[in-house]
Short mmCIF file of C-alpha atoms in Angstrom, two decimals:
data_model
loop_
_atom_site.label_atom_id
_atom_site.label_comp_id
_atom_site.label_asym_id
_atom_site.label_seq_id
_atom_site.Cartn_x
_atom_site.Cartn_y
_atom_site.Cartn_z
CA UNK A 1 -0.09 25.49 16.79
CA UNK A 2 -3.57 25.74 18.33
CA UNK A 3 -6.78 25.13 16.23
CA UNK A 4 -4.94 23.09 13.48
CA UNK A 5 -7.13 22.68 10.29
CA UNK A 6 -7.71 18.90 9.71
CA UNK A 7 -10.74 17.22 8.46
CA UNK A 8 -12.56 15.82 11.56
CA UNK A 9 -13.38 13.54 12.85
CA UNK A 10 -9.97 12.03 12.52
CA UNK A 11 -7.83 9.65 14.71
CA UNK A 12 -4.16 8.91 14.50
CA UNK A 13 -2.75 5.93 16.30
CA UNK A 14 0.97 6.10 17.09
CA UNK A 15 2.15 2.55 17.11
CA UNK A 16 5.45 0.66 17.59
CA UNK A 17 7.41 -1.41 20.05
CA UNK A 18 8.00 -0.37 23.56
CA UNK A 19 10.65 2.45 23.64
CA UNK A 20 10.05 3.64 20.07
CA UNK A 21 8.70 7.15 21.33
CA UNK A 22 4.95 6.58 20.85
CA UNK A 23 3.93 8.48 24.06
CA UNK A 24 6.47 11.25 23.52
CA UNK A 25 5.79 12.03 19.99
CA UNK A 26 2.02 11.56 20.27
CA UNK A 27 1.92 13.92 23.20
CA UNK A 28 4.06 16.58 21.48
CA UNK A 29 1.93 16.21 18.25
CA UNK A 30 -1.34 16.51 20.22
CA UNK A 31 -0.01 19.72 21.93
CA UNK A 32 1.10 21.11 18.54
CA UNK A 33 -2.26 20.49 16.77
CA UNK A 34 -4.76 20.73 19.53
CA UNK A 35 -5.74 17.04 19.27
CA UNK A 36 -7.06 15.13 22.29
CA UNK A 37 -4.44 12.58 23.49
CA UNK A 38 -5.14 9.17 24.84
CA UNK A 39 -2.29 7.11 26.37
CA UNK A 40 -3.14 3.41 25.57
CA UNK A 41 -1.16 2.20 28.59
CA UNK A 42 -3.41 3.92 31.03
CA UNK A 43 -6.12 1.37 29.96
CA UNK A 44 -4.30 -1.87 30.88
CA UNK A 45 -5.72 -3.68 33.88
CA UNK A 46 -3.60 -3.90 36.97
CA UNK A 47 -3.28 -7.63 36.33
CA UNK A 48 -1.74 -7.04 32.87
CA UNK A 49 0.54 -4.30 34.20
CA UNK A 50 1.85 -6.67 36.92
CA UNK A 51 2.45 -9.36 34.16
CA UNK A 52 4.55 -6.91 31.93
CA UNK A 53 6.32 -5.50 35.04
CA UNK A 54 7.35 -9.15 35.69
CA UNK A 55 8.75 -9.49 32.18
CA UNK A 56 5.94 -11.76 30.91
CA UNK A 57 4.79 -11.00 27.40
CA UNK A 58 0.91 -10.38 26.96
CA UNK A 59 -0.92 -12.88 24.81
CA UNK A 60 -3.50 -12.08 22.23
CA UNK A 61 -6.18 -12.99 24.78
CA UNK A 62 -4.64 -10.69 27.30
CA UNK A 63 -4.75 -7.71 24.91
CA UNK A 64 -8.22 -8.30 23.45
CA UNK A 65 -10.34 -6.34 26.21
CA UNK A 66 -7.60 -3.56 26.15
CA UNK A 67 -7.88 -3.24 22.43
CA UNK A 68 -11.70 -3.29 22.60
CA UNK A 69 -11.50 -0.52 25.19
CA UNK A 70 -9.25 1.60 22.90
CA UNK A 71 -11.55 0.93 19.99
CA UNK A 72 -14.60 2.28 22.05
CA UNK A 73 -12.37 5.44 22.75
CA UNK A 74 -11.75 5.84 19.15
CA UNK A 75 -15.43 5.41 18.13
CA UNK A 76 -16.48 8.01 20.72
CA UNK A 77 -13.83 10.38 19.52
CA UNK A 78 -15.06 9.89 15.83
CA UNK A 79 -18.81 10.37 16.98
CA UNK A 80 -17.76 13.46 19.00
CA UNK A 81 -16.21 14.93 15.95
CA UNK A 82 -13.00 14.99 17.81
CA UNK A 83 -9.42 15.05 16.39
CA UNK A 84 -7.77 12.47 18.53
CA UNK A 85 -4.50 10.92 19.03
CA UNK A 86 -3.77 7.40 20.41
CA UNK A 87 -0.55 5.85 21.65
CA UNK A 88 -0.79 2.05 21.43
CA UNK A 89 1.52 -0.59 20.38
CA UNK A 90 -0.65 -2.10 17.76
CA UNK A 91 2.04 -4.58 16.82
CA UNK A 92 0.04 -7.18 14.94
CA UNK A 93 -2.20 -6.62 11.85
CA UNK A 94 -5.17 -8.07 13.63
CA UNK A 95 -4.79 -5.58 16.46
CA UNK A 96 -4.76 -2.72 13.90
CA UNK A 97 -7.74 -4.14 12.12
CA UNK A 98 -9.71 -4.20 15.34
CA UNK A 99 -8.79 -0.69 16.17
CA UNK A 100 -9.44 0.82 12.60
CA UNK A 101 -12.24 -1.45 11.46
CA UNK A 102 -11.76 -0.30 7.81
CA UNK A 103 -12.45 3.31 8.82
CA UNK A 104 -10.44 5.63 6.57
CA UNK A 105 -10.54 8.46 9.20
CA UNK A 106 -8.31 6.25 11.46
CA UNK A 107 -4.58 6.40 10.33
CA UNK A 108 -1.55 4.66 11.83
CA UNK A 109 1.91 6.27 12.48
CA UNK A 110 4.44 3.59 12.93
CA UNK A 111 7.52 4.62 15.01
CA UNK A 112 10.47 2.51 14.29
CA UNK A 113 14.29 2.52 14.49
CA UNK A 114 17.34 0.41 15.22
CA UNK A 115 17.07 -2.03 18.00
CA UNK A 116 20.06 -0.61 19.63
CA UNK A 117 18.77 2.86 19.99
CA UNK A 118 15.48 1.43 21.47
CA UNK A 119 17.21 -0.71 23.95
CA UNK A 120 19.26 2.26 25.21
CA UNK A 121 16.09 4.27 25.66
CA UNK A 122 14.54 1.41 27.72
CA UNK A 123 17.67 1.20 29.84
CA UNK A 124 17.37 4.89 30.61
CA UNK A 125 13.64 4.89 31.24
CA UNK A 126 12.43 5.02 34.85
CA UNK A 127 9.17 4.40 36.47
CA UNK A 128 7.61 2.53 33.60
CA UNK A 129 5.86 -0.92 34.17
CA UNK A 130 7.18 -2.33 30.70
CA UNK A 131 10.20 -4.52 31.46
CA UNK A 132 13.01 -3.93 29.09
CA UNK A 133 13.28 -7.72 28.70
CA UNK A 134 9.96 -7.65 26.81
CA UNK A 135 11.42 -5.73 23.85
CA UNK A 136 12.52 -8.90 22.30
CA UNK A 137 9.13 -10.33 22.42
CA UNK A 138 7.69 -7.17 20.97
CA UNK A 139 10.03 -7.26 17.94
CA UNK A 140 9.24 -10.99 17.57
CA UNK A 141 5.42 -10.45 17.05
CA UNK A 142 5.76 -7.08 15.26
CA UNK A 143 4.02 -7.17 11.87
CA UNK A 144 5.08 -3.87 10.17
CA UNK A 145 2.04 -2.15 8.68
CA UNK A 146 2.09 -1.59 4.93
CA UNK A 147 -0.11 1.41 4.96
CA UNK A 148 1.11 3.58 8.00
CA UNK A 149 3.13 6.67 7.86
CA UNK A 150 6.54 5.37 9.22
CA UNK A 151 9.06 7.58 10.99
CA UNK A 152 12.52 6.47 12.54
CA UNK A 153 13.06 7.25 16.11
CA UNK A 154 16.52 8.28 15.04
CA UNK A 155 15.04 11.63 14.40
CA UNK A 156 14.02 13.81 17.34
CA UNK A 157 10.41 13.83 18.49
CA UNK A 158 10.12 17.49 17.24
CA UNK A 159 11.43 16.53 13.91
CA UNK A 160 8.90 13.75 13.59
CA UNK A 161 6.13 16.04 14.62
CA UNK A 162 7.06 18.73 12.18
CA UNK A 163 7.35 16.08 9.42
CA UNK A 164 4.08 14.52 10.36
CA UNK A 165 2.35 17.80 10.20
CA UNK A 166 3.76 18.58 6.71
CA UNK A 167 2.76 15.13 5.56
CA UNK A 168 -0.87 15.31 6.77
CA UNK A 169 -1.01 18.92 5.37
CA UNK A 170 -2.18 20.53 8.66
CA UNK A 171 -2.15 24.31 8.58
CA UNK A 172 -2.16 26.89 11.25
CA UNK A 173 -5.39 28.75 11.89
CA UNK A 174 -4.08 31.21 14.55
#
């Protein structure tokens, strides 16, 4: 679905705990709609990646620079009149507030699901820096958003993308 009709500028942030499918679903959604995709994990510093790889949860202080970097990307996308998609855990409401800054053009998509399914995904995942042991700490700090579009990872990524396109009212222009 190239050249999707959506009021721009607009940014969707796919959020949730590690293993919930943020990157997979956001990438598929971006391909289906022509949106620009930004993988939040690519903006973690090497020191923070080393910390997570070692099974040490990040603190609010550890996340602050990373979140501000992502906020800068979001602002640039909006300024450039770009339809963009960001994959970012955004587990706490204060993280989401920093990313959104009360801008109605920024919307969250919360990917959630049963812990057992997410744990199985993490066990099967290879070459990712996020230690599966960190899942518990992510669930512990998760503050589920009240205003996000929420989809269960029990559905396939394709089903989630199709449903999200319908909910957003994106139409084909080709």
